[in-house]
Coordinates of N, CA and C in Angstrom, one line a residue:
X1 N 0.8 -1.2 0.0 CA 0.0 0.0 0.0 C 0.9 1.3 0.0
X2 N 1.5 1.6 -1.1 CA 2.4 2.7 -1.1 C 1.7 4.1 -0.7
X3 N 0.4 4.2 -1.1 CA -0.2 5.5 -0.8 C -0.3 5.8 0.7
X4 N -0.3 4.8 1.6 CA -0.4 5.1 3.0 C 1.0 5.5 3.6
X5 N 2.0 5.3 2.8 CA 3.4 5.7 3.2 C 3.8 7.0 2.6
X6 N 3.0 7.6 1.8 CA 3.4 8.9 1.1 C 3.2 10.0 2.1
X7 N 4.1 10.9 2.1 CA 4.1 12.1 2.9 C 4.3 13.4 2.1
X8 N 3.8 14.5 2.6 CA 4.0 15.7 1.9 C 5.1 16.4 2.6
X9 N 6.0 17.0 1.7 CA 7.1 17.8 2.3 C 7.0 19.2 1.6
X10 N 7.5 20.2 2.4 CA 7.3 21.6 1.9 C 8.7 22.2 1.7
X11 N 9.0 22.6 0.5 CA 10.2 23.2 0.1 C 10.2 24.6 0.7
X12 N 11.3 25.0 1.3 CA 11.5 26.3 2.0 C 12.9 26.8 1.7
X13 N 13.0 27.6 0.6 CA 14.3 28.0 0.1 C 15.2 26.8 -0.2
X14 N 16.4 26.7 0.4 CA 17.3 25.6 0.2 C 17.0 24.3 1.0
X15 N 16.0 24.4 1.9 CA 15.7 23.3 2.8 C 14.2 23.0 2.7
X16 N 13.7 22.3 3.8 CA 12.3 21.9 3.8 C 11.8 22.3 5.2
X17 N 10.5 22.6 5.3 CA 9.9 22.9 6.6 C 10.0 21.8 7.6
X18 N 9.9 20.5 7.1 CA 9.9 19.3 7.9 C 11.3 18.8 8.3
X19 N 12.3 19.5 7.8 CA 13.7 19.1 8.1 C 13.9 19.3 9.6
X20 N 14.4 18.3 10.3 CA 14.5 18.5 11.8 C 15.5 19.6 12.2
X21 N 15.1 20.2 13.3 CA 16.0 21.3 13.9 C 17.0 20.7 14.9
X22 N 18.2 20.7 14.5 CA 19.3 20.2 15.4 C 20.6 20.9 15.1
X23 N 21.3 21.4 16.0 CA 22.5 22.2 15.7 C 23.6 21.5 14.9
X24 N 23.6 20.2 15.0 CA 24.6 19.4 14.3 C 24.2 19.1 12.8
X25 N 23.0 19.5 12.5 CA 22.4 19.2 11.1 C 22.4 20.5 10.3
X26 N 22.9 21.6 10.9 CA 22.8 22.9 10.2 C 23.6 22.8 8.8
X27 N 24.7 22.1 8.8 CA 25.5 22.1 7.5 C 25.2 20.8 6.7
X28 N 24.0 20.2 7.0 CA 23.7 18.9 6.3 C 23.6 19.2 4.8
X29 N 24.1 18.3 4.0 CA 24.1 18.4 2.6 C 22.7 18.8 2.0
X30 N 22.6 19.9 1.3 CA 21.3 20.4 0.8 C 20.7 19.4 -0.1
X31 N 21.5 18.7 -1.0 CA 20.9 17.8 -1.9 C 20.3 16.5 -1.3
X32 N 20.8 16.2 0.0 CA 20.3 15.1 0.7 C 19.2 15.3 1.7
X33 N 18.9 16.6 1.9 CA 17.9 17.0 2.9 C 16.5 16.3 2.6
X34 N 16.2 16.1 1.3 CA 14.9 15.5 1.0 C 14.7 14.2 1.6
X35 N 15.7 13.4 1.8 CA 15.6 12.1 2.4 C 15.3 12.1 3.9
X36 N 16.0 13.0 4.5 CA 15.8 13.2 6.0 C 14.4 13.8 6.2
X37 N 14.1 14.8 5.4 CA 12.8 15.4 5.5 C 11.6 14.4 5.3
X38 N 11.8 13.5 4.3 CA 10.7 12.5 4.1 C 10.6 11.6 5.3
X39 N 11.7 11.1 5.8 CA 11.6 10.3 7.0 C 11.0 11.0 8.2
X40 N 11.4 12.2 8.4 CA 10.9 13.0 9.5 C 9.4 13.3 9.4
X41 N 8.9 13.5 8.2 CA 7.5 13.8 8.0 C 6.6 12.5 8.2
X42 N 7.2 11.3 8.1 CA 6.5 10.1 8.2 C 6.2 9.8 9.7
X43 N 5.0 9.4 10.0 CA 4.8 9.1 11.5 C 5.7 8.0 12.1
X44 N 6.1 7.0 11.3 CA 7.0 6.0 11.8 C 8.5 6.3 11.6
X45 N 8.8 7.4 11.0 CA 10.2 7.8 10.8 C 11.1 6.6 10.3
X46 N 10.8 6.1 9.1 CA 11.5 5.0 8.6 C 13.0 5.2 8.4
X47 N 13.7 4.2 8.5 CA 15.2 4.2 8.4 C 15.6 4.7 7.0
X48 N 16.7 5.4 6.9 CA 17.2 5.8 5.6 C 18.4 4.9 5.3
X49 N 18.4 4.2 4.2 CA 19.4 3.3 3.8 C 20.5 4.1 3.1
X50 N 21.8 3.8 3.5 CA 22.9 4.5 2.9 C 24.0 3.5 2.5
X51 N 24.4 3.6 1.2 CA 25.4 2.6 0.8 C 26.8 3.1 0.7
X52 N 27.0 4.3 0.1 CA 28.3 4.8 -0.2 C 28.7 6.2 0.2
X53 N 27.8 7.0 0.6 CA 28.1 8.4 1.0 C 28.5 8.5 2.4
X54 N 29.8 8.6 2.6 CA 30.4 8.6 3.9 C 30.1 9.8 4.8
X55 N 29.6 10.9 4.2 CA 29.2 12.1 5.0 C 28.1 11.7 6.0
X56 N 27.3 10.8 5.6 CA 26.2 10.4 6.5 C 26.7 9.8 7.8
X57 N 27.9 9.2 7.8 CA 28.4 8.7 9.1 C 28.6 9.8 10.1
X58 N 29.0 10.9 9.7 CA 29.2 12.1 10.6 C 27.9 12.6 11.1
X59 N 26.8 12.4 10.4 CA 25.5 12.9 10.9 C 24.6 11.9 11.6
X60 N 25.0 10.6 11.6 CA 24.1 9.6 12.1 C 23.7 9.8 13.5
X61 N 24.6 10.3 14.4 CA 24.2 10.5 15.8 C 23.2 11.6 16.0
X62 N 23.4 12.7 15.3 CA 22.5 13.8 15.4 C 21.1 13.4 14.8
X63 N 21.1 12.6 13.7 CA 19.9 12.2 13.2 C 19.2 11.2 14.2
X64 N 19.9 10.4 14.8 CA 19.3 9.5 15.8 C 18.7 10.3 17.0
X65 N 19.3 11.4 17.3 CA 18.8 12.2 18.4 C 17.4 12.8 18.0
X66 N 17.1 12.9 16.7 CA 15.8 13.4 16.3 C 14.9 12.2 15.8
X67 N 15.3 11.0 16.2 CA 14.6 9.8 15.9 C 14.6 9.3 14.5
X68 N 15.7 9.6 13.8 CA 15.8 9.1 12.4 C 17.1 8.3 12.4
X69 N 16.9 7.0 12.0 CA 18.0 6.1 12.0 C 18.6 6.0 10.5
X70 N 19.9 5.9 10.4 CA 20.5 5.6 9.1 C 21.0 4.2 9.2
X71 N 20.6 3.4 8.2 CA 21.0 2.0 8.1 C 22.1 1.9 7.0
X72 N 23.3 1.7 7.4 CA 24.4 1.6 6.4 C 24.5 0.2 5.9
X73 N 24.7 0.1 4.6 CA 24.9 -1.3 4.0 C 26.1 -2.0 4.5
X74 N 27.2 -1.2 4.8 CA 28.4 -1.7 5.3 C 29.0 -0.7 6.2
X75 N 28.7 -0.8 7.5 CA 29.2 0.2 8.5 C 30.7 0.3 8.5
X76 N 31.4 -0.8 8.5 CA 32.9 -0.7 8.6 C 33.5 0.0 7.4
X77 N 33.0 -0.2 6.2 CA 33.5 0.5 5.0 C 33.2 2.0 5.1
X78 N 32.0 2.4 5.4 CA 31.6 3.8 5.5 C 32.4 4.5 6.6
X79 N 32.6 3.9 7.7 CA 33.3 4.5 8.8 C 34.8 4.7 8.4
X80 N 35.4 3.7 7.7 CA 36.7 3.8 7.3 C 36.9 5.0 6.3
X81 N 36.0 5.0 5.3 CA 36.1 6.1 4.3 C 35.9 7.5 5.0
X82 N 34.9 7.6 5.9 CA 34.6 8.8 6.6 C 35.9 9.3 7.4
X83 N 36.5 8.4 8.2 CA 37.7 8.7 9.0 C 38.8 9.1 8.1
X84 N 39.0 8.5 7.0 CA 40.1 8.8 6.1 C 39.9 10.3 5.5
X85 N 38.7 10.6 5.2 CA 38.4 11.9 4.6 C 38.5 13.0 5.7
X86 N 38.1 12.7 6.9 CA 38.2 13.6 8.0 C 39.6 14.0 8.4
X87 N 40.5 13.0 8.2 CA 41.9 13.2 8.6 C 42.7 14.1 7.5
X88 N 42.0 14.3 6.4 CA 42.6 15.2 5.4 C 43.0 14.5 4.2

């Protein structure tokens, strides 16, 4: 029943009205905000699956604080890539 899982999201300049307010999400990637917004607008806040974008590793804890879980296809791989990028 896909229609029961559809949500409305509201574009508001570069972001969305339903995007969660959290200080650690202020610099969240603008092009990825639609995924967080969609999960946040849904009553069950479904998990967001992430396969290869390591930036999400840095946001996972802040997202969890607003009840949005990121499910990584390979946590060890993503964490390794994220840490390598953060070191320079």
